[in-house]
CSV table of C-alpha atoms in Angstrom, one decimal:
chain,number,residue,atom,x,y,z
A,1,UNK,CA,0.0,0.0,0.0
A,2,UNK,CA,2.5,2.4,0.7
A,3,UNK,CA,3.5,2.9,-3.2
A,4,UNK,CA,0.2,3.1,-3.9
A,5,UNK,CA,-0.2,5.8,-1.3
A,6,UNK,CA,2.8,7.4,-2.7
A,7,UNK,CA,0.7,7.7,-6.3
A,8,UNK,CA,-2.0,9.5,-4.7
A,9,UNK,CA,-0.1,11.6,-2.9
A,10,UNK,CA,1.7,13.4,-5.6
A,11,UNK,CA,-2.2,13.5,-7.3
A,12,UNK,CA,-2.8,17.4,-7.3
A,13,UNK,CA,-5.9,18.3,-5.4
A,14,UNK,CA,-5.4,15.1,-3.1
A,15,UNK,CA,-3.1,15.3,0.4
A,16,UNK,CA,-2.2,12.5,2.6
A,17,UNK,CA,-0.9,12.3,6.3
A,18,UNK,CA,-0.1,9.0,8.2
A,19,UNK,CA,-2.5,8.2,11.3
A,20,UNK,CA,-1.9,5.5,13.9
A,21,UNK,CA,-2.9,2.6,11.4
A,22,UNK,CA,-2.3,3.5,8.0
A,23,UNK,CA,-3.1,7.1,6.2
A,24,UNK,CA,-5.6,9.6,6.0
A,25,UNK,CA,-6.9,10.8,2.2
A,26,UNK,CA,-8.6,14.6,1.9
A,27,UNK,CA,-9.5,16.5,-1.1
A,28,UNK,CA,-9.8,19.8,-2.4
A,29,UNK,CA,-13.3,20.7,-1.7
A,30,UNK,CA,-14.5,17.5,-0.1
A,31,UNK,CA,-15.3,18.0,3.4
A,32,UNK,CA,-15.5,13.5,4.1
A,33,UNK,CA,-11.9,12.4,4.8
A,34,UNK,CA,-10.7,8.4,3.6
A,35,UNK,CA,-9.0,6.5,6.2
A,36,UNK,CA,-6.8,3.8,4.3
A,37,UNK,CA,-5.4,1.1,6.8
A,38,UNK,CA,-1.8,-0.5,6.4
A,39,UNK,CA,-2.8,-3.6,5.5
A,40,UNK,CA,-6.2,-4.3,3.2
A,41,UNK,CA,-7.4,-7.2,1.9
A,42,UNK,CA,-8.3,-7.1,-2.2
A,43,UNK,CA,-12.0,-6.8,-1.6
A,44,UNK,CA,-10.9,-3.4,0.4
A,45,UNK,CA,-8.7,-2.3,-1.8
A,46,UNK,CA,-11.3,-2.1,-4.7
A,47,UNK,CA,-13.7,-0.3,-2.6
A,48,UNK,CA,-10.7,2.1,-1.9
A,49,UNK,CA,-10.5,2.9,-5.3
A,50,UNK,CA,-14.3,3.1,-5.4
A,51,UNK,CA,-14.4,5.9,-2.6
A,52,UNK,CA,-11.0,7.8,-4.2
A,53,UNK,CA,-13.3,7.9,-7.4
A,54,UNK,CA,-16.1,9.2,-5.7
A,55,UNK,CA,-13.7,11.9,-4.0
A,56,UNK,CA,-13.7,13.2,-7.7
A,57,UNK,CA,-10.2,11.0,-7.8
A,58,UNK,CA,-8.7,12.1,-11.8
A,59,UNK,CA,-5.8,9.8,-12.7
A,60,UNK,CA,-2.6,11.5,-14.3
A,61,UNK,CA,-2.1,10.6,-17.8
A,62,UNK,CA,1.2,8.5,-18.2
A,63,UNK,CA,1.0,9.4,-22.5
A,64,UNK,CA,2.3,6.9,-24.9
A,65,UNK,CA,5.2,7.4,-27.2
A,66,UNK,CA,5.1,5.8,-30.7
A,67,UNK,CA,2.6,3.9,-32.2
A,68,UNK,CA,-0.3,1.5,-30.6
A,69,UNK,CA,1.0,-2.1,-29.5
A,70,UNK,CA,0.0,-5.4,-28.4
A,71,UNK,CA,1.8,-7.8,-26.3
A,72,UNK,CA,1.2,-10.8,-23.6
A,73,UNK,CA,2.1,-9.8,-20.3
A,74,UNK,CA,2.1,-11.0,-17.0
A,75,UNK,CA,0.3,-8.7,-14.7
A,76,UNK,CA,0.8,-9.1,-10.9
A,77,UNK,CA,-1.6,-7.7,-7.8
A,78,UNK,CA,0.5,-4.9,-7.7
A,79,UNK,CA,0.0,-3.8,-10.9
A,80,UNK,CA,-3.3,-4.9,-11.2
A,81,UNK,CA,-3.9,-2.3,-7.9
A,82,UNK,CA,-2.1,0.7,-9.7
A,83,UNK,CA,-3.9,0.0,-13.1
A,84,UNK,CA,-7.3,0.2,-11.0
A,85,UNK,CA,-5.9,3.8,-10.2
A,86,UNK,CA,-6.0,5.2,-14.0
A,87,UNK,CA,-9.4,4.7,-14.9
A,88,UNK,CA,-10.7,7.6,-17.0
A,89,UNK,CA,-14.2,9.5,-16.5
A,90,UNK,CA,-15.9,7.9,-19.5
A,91,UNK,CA,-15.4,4.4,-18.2
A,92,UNK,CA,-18.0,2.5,-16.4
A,93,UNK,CA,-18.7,2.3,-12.7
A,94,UNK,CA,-17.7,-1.0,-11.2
A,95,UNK,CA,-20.3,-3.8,-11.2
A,96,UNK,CA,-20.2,-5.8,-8.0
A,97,UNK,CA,-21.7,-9.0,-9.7
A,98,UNK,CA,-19.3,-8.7,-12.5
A,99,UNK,CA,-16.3,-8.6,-10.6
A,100,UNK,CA,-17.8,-11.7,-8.2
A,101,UNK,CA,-18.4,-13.6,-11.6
A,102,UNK,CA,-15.0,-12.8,-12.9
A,103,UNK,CA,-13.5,-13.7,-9.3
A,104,UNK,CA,-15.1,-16.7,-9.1
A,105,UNK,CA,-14.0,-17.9,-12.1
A,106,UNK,CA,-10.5,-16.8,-11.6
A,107,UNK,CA,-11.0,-19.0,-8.1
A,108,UNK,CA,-12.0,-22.1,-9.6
A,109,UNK,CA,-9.1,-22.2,-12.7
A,110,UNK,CA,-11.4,-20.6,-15.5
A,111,UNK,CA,-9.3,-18.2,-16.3
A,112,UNK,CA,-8.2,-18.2,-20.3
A,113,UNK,CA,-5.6,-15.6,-21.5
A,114,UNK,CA,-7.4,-14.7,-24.8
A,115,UNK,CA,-7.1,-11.6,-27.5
A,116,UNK,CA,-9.5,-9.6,-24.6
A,117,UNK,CA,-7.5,-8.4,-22.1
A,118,UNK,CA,-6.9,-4.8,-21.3
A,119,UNK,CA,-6.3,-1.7,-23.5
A,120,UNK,CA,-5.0,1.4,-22.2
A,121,UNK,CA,-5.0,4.8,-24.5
A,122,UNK,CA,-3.0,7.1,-25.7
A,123,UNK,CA,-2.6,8.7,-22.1
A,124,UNK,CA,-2.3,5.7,-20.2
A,125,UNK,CA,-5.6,5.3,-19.0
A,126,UNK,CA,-7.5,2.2,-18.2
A,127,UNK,CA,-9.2,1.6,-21.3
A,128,UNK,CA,-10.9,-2.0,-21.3
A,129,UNK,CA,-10.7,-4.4,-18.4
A,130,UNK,CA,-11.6,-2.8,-15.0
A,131,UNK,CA,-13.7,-5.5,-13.7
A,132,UNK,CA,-11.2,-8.0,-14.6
A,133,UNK,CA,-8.7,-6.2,-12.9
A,134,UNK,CA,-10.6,-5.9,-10.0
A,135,UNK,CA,-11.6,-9.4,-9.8
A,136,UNK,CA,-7.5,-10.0,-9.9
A,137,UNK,CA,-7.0,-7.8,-6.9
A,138,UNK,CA,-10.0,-9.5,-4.8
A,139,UNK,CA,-8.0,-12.9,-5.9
A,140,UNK,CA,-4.7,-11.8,-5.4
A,141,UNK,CA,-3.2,-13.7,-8.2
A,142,UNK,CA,-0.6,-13.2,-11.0
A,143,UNK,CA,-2.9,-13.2,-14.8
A,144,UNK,CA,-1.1,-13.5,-18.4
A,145,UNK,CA,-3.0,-10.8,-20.2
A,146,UNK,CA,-3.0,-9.5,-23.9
A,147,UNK,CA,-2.5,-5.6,-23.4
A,148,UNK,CA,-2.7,-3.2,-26.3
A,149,UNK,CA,-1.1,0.2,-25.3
A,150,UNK,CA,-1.5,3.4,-26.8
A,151,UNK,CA,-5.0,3.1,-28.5
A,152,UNK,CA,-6.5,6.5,-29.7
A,153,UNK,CA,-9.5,7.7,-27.8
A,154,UNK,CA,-12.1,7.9,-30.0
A,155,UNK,CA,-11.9,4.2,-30.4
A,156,UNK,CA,-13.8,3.6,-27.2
A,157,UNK,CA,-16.7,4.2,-28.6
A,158,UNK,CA,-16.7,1.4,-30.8
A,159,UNK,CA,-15.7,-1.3,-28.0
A,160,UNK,CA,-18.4,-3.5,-26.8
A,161,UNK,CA,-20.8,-2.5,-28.7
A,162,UNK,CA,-21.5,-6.2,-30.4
A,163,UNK,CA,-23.8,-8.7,-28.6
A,164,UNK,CA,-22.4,-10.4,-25.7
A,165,UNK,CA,-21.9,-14.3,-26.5
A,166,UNK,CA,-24.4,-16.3,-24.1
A,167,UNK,CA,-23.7,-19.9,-23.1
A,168,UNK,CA,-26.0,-21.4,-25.4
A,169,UNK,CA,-23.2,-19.7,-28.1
A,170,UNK,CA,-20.5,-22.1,-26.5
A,171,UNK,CA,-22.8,-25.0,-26.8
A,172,UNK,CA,-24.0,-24.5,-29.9
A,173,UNK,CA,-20.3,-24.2,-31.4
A,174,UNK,CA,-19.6,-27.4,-29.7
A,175,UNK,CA,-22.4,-29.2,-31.9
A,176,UNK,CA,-24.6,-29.2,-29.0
A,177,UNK,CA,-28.4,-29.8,-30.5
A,178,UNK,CA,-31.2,-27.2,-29.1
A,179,UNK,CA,-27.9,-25.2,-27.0
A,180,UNK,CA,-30.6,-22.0,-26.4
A,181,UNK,CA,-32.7,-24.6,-23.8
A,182,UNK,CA,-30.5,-26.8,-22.7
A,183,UNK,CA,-28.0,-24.0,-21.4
A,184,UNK,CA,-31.2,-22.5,-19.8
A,185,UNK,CA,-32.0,-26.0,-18.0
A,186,UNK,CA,-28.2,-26.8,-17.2
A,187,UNK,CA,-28.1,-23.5,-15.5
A,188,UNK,CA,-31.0,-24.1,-13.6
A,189,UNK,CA,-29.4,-27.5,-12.8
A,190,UNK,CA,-26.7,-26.0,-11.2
A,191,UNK,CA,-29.1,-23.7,-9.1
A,192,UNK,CA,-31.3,-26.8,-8.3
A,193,UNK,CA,-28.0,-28.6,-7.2
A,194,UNK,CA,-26.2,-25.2,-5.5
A,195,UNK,CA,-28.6,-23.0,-3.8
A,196,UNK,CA,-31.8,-23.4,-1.6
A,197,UNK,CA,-34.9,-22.5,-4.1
A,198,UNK,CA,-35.9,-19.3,-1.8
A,199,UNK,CA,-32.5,-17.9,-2.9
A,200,UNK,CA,-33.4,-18.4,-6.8
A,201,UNK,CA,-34.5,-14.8,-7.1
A,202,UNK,CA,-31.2,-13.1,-6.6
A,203,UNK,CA,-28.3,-13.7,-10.0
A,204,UNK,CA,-25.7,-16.5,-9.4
A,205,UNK,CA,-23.1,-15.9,-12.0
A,206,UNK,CA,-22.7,-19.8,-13.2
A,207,UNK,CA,-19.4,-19.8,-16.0
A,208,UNK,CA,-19.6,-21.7,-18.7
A,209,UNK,CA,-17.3,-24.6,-17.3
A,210,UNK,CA,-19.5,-24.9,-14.7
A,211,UNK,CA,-22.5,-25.5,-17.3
A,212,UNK,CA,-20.2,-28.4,-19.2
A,213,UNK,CA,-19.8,-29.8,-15.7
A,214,UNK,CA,-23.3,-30.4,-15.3
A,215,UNK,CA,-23.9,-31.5,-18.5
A,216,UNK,CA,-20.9,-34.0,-17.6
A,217,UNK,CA,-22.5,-34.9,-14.2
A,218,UNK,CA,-26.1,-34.9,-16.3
A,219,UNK,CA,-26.0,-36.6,-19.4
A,220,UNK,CA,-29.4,-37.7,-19.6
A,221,UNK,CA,-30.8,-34.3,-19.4
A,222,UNK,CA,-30.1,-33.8,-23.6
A,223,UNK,CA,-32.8,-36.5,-23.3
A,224,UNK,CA,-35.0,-34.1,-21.6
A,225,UNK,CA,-34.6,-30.6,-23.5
A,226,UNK,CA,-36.0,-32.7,-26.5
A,227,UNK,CA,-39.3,-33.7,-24.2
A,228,UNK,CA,-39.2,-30.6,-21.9
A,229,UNK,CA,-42.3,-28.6,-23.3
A,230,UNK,CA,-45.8,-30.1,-23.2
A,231,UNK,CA,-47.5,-26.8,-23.2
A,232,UNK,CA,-47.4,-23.6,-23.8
A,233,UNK,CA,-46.8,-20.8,-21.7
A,234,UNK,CA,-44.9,-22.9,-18.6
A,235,UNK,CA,-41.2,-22.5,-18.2
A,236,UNK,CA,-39.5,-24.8,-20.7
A,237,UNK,CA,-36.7,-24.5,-18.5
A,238,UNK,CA,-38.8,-25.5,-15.4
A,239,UNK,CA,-40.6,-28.2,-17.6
A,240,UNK,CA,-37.7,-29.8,-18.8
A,241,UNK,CA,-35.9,-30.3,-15.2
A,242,UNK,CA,-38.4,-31.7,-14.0
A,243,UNK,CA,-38.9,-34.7,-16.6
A,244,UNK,CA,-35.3,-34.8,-15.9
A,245,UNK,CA,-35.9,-35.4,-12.5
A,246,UNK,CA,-38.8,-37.5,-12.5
A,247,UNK,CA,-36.5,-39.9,-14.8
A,248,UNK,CA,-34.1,-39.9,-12.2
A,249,UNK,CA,-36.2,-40.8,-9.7
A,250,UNK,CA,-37.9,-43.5,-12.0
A,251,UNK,CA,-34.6,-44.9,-13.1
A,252,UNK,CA,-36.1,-44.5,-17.0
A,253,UNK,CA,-37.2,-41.5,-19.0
A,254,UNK,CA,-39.8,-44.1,-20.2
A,255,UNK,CA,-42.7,-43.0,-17.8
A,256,UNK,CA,-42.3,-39.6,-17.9
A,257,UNK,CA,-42.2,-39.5,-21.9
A,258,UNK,CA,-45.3,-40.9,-22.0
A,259,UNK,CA,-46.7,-38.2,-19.1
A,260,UNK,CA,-45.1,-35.3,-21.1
A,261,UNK,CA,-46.7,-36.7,-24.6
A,262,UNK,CA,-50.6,-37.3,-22.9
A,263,UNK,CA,-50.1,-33.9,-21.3
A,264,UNK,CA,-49.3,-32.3,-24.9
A,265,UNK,CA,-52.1,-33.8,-26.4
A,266,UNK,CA,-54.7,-33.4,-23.8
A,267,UNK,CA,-55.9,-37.5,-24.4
A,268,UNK,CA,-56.3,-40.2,-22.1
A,269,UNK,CA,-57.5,-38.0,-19.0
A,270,UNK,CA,-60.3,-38.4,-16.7
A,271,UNK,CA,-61.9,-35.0,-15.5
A,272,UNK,CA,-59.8,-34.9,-11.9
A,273,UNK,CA,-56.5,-36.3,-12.8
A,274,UNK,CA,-53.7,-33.6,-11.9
A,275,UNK,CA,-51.9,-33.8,-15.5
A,276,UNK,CA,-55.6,-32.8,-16.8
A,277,UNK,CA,-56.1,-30.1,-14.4
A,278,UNK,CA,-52.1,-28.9,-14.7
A,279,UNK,CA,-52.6,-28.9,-18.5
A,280,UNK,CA,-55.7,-26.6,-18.2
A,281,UNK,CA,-54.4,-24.0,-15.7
A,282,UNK,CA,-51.9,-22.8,-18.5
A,283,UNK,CA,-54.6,-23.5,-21.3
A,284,UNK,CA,-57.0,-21.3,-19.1
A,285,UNK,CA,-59.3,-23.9,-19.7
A,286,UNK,CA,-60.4,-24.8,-16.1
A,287,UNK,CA,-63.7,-23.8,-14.5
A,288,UNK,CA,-64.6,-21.9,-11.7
A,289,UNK,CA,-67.5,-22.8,-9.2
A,290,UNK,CA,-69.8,-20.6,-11.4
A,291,UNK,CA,-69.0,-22.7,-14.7
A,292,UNK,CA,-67.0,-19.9,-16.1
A,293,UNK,CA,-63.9,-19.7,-18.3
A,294,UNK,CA,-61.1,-18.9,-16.1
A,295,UNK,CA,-58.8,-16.4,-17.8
A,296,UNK,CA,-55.6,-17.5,-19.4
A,297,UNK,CA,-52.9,-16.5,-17.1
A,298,UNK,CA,-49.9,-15.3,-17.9
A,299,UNK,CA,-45.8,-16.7,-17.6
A,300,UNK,CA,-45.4,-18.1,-14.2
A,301,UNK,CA,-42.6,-17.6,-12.3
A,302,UNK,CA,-40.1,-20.5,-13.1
A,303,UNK,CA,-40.6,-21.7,-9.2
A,304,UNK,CA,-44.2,-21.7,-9.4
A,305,UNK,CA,-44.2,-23.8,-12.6
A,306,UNK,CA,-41.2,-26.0,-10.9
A,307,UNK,CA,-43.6,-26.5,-8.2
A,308,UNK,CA,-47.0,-26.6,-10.2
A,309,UNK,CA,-45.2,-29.8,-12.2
A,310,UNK,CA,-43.5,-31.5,-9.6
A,311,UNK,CA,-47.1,-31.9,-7.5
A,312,UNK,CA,-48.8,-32.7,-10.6
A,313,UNK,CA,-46.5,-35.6,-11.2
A,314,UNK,CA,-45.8,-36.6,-7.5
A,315,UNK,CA,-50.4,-36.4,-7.4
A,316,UNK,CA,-50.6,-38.9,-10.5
A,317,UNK,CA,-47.7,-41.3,-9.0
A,318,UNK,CA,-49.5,-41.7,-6.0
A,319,UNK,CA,-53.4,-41.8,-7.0
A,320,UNK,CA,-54.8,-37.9,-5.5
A,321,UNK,CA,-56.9,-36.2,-7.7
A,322,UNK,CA,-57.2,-32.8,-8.0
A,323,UNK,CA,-60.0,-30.0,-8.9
A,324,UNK,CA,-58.2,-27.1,-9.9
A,325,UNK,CA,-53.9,-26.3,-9.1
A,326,UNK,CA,-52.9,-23.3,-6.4
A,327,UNK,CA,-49.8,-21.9,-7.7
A,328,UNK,CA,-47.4,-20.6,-4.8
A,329,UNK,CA,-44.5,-20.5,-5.3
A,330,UNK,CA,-43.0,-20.0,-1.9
A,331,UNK,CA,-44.1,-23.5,-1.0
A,332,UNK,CA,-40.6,-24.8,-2.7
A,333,UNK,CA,-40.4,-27.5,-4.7
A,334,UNK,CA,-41.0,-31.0,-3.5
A,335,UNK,CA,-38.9,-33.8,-4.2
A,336,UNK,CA,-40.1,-36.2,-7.3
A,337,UNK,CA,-41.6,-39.4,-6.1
A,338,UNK,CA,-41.8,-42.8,-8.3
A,339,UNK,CA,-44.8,-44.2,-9.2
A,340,UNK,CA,-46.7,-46.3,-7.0
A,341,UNK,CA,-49.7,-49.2,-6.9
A,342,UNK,CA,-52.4,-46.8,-6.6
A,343,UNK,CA,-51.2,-44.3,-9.7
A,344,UNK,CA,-53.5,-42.3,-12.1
A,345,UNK,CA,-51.4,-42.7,-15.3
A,346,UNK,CA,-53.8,-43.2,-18.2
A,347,UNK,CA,-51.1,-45.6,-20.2
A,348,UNK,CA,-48.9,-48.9,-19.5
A,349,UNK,CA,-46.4,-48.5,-17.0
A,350,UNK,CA,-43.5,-50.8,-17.3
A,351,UNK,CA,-42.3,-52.4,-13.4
């Protein structure tokens, strides 16, 4: 830290004294002072630079001589820390959930040295790669980067402007059949296997290794994106993990094909079996006590239609029937039971 300290003090409009555990930041014109400790830990010293940049913090320019270059380079904390320290006005406040995903990929071995690294400009300022950077610093690792120096200014406005590669890009590339859906259900996968359900609703960052290591642990559920979807207007997401699980539980996909298919085509039901009364809720063709049309509801939540399935199917292995489906979904999701002697399936069911 002390470098580092050194860099801000010779910052003009910034002055620095030492206190009894590590120094004390002021600004021209900013009544708040920043008390830095000796010793910080990465997560601490991002949010130092956070509250430098809020104390209307401007970098000196370090300008580039000769023309723009590109070159793989280690970069260690260190650096990583005074880099964090040069990021120009026009550049994006630092995301949180971006540096966590980063981080956490960094953590677990993901990291790739690839043709996007950082970019500085022509006056030495942070062009592209703050949130890596940061993520670095939290880790507290050495990184191989491709850095390009000296890049004119005006090219900023061209960077990242393309459409941001999804997961179900990496699958397709890798000859992966339907790679939309089943990087939507292998994420959910990893949810189901990670975090308790009443957490779903904030982001988890999952990496795209972490989606083919589901896949690995989950074969079978290829199977399942193909059978996933037996109506409209449910979650083919939510659908499709829970044939997967229900085959699991079974052993076979074998029983829970022949659920999806009857519940597609609306055949083979009496008028209280729970696949019959699922299939109508998102039809909106169940009836209230006045013999009305219900309305056709809208996209529920992918927990409600987690839950709304996994009773359905857990009703119709063990013989309940059912007048119409209550949709909540804080009730969780309950775990898929097998068919048993008393079950409502309307077709053969191999033992």
């Amino acid at each position: 830290m002390t470098e580092l300290m050194e860099i801000v003090s010779m910052t003009p409009g910034f002055s620095m004294k030492r206190h009894a555990h590590g120094w004390e930041i002021t600004s021209d014109g900013h009544t708040r002072k920043l008390r830095v400790p000796e010793t910080v830990t990465g997560e601490e010293y991002v949010e130092f630079t956070r509250k430098l940049y809020r104390m209307n913090w401007s970098p000196l320019p370090r300008p580039w001589s000769g023309e723009p270059s590109l070159s793989f380079d280690d970069v260690s904390p260190y650096e990583a820390c005074e880099l964090l320290l040069r990021i120009p006005w026009y550049q994006r406040t630092l995301d949180e959930r971006k540096i966590a995903e980063w981080a956490g990929a960094m953590s677990r071995g993901e990291w790739r040295t690839t043709h996007q690294g950082l970019a500085t400009d022509h006056q030495g300022m942070l062009y592209d790669g703050q949130h890596r950077l940061a993520a670095q610093v939290v880790e507290g690792i050495t990184l191989r980067y491709s850095i390009a120096r000296g890049i004119q200014g005006d090219s900023f406005t061209v960077v990242d402007r393309g459409k941001m590669r999804s997961s179900s890009y990496t699958f397709a590339a890798a000859g992966e059949k339907d790679a939309f859906n089943l990087s939507a259900v292998l994420r959910l996968m990893w949810m189901w296997e990670n975090t308790p359900v009443d957490e779903w609703k904030n982001r988890h960052p999952v990496s795209d290794d972490q989606l083919r290591a589901v896949l690995e642990r989950h074969p079978g559920i290829r199977h399942s994106v193909k059978r996933g979807k037996p109506v409209p207007k449910a979650s083919a997401r939510a659908t499709t993990l829970i044939h997967y699980l229900a085959s699991q539980a079974c052993g076979s996909s074998e029983v829970p094909d022949q659920w999806y298919a009857q519940l597609g085509a609306g055949e083979n039901f009496q008028r209280r079996d729970p696949g019959l009364v699922l299939r109508n809720y998102f039809l909106g063709g169940e009836s209230n006590e006045k013999s009305t049309r219900a309305p056709i509801r809208s996209m529920q939540s992918v927990i409600q239609v987690l839950f709304l399935f996994a009773t359905a199917w857990n009703n119709t292995c063990t013989g309940q029937q059912r007048s119409i489906v209550k949709a909540f979904g804080t009730h969780g999701v309950p775990p898929l039971k097998v068919p048993g002697p008393n079950h409502v399936f309307r077709f053969p069911v191999s033992r």
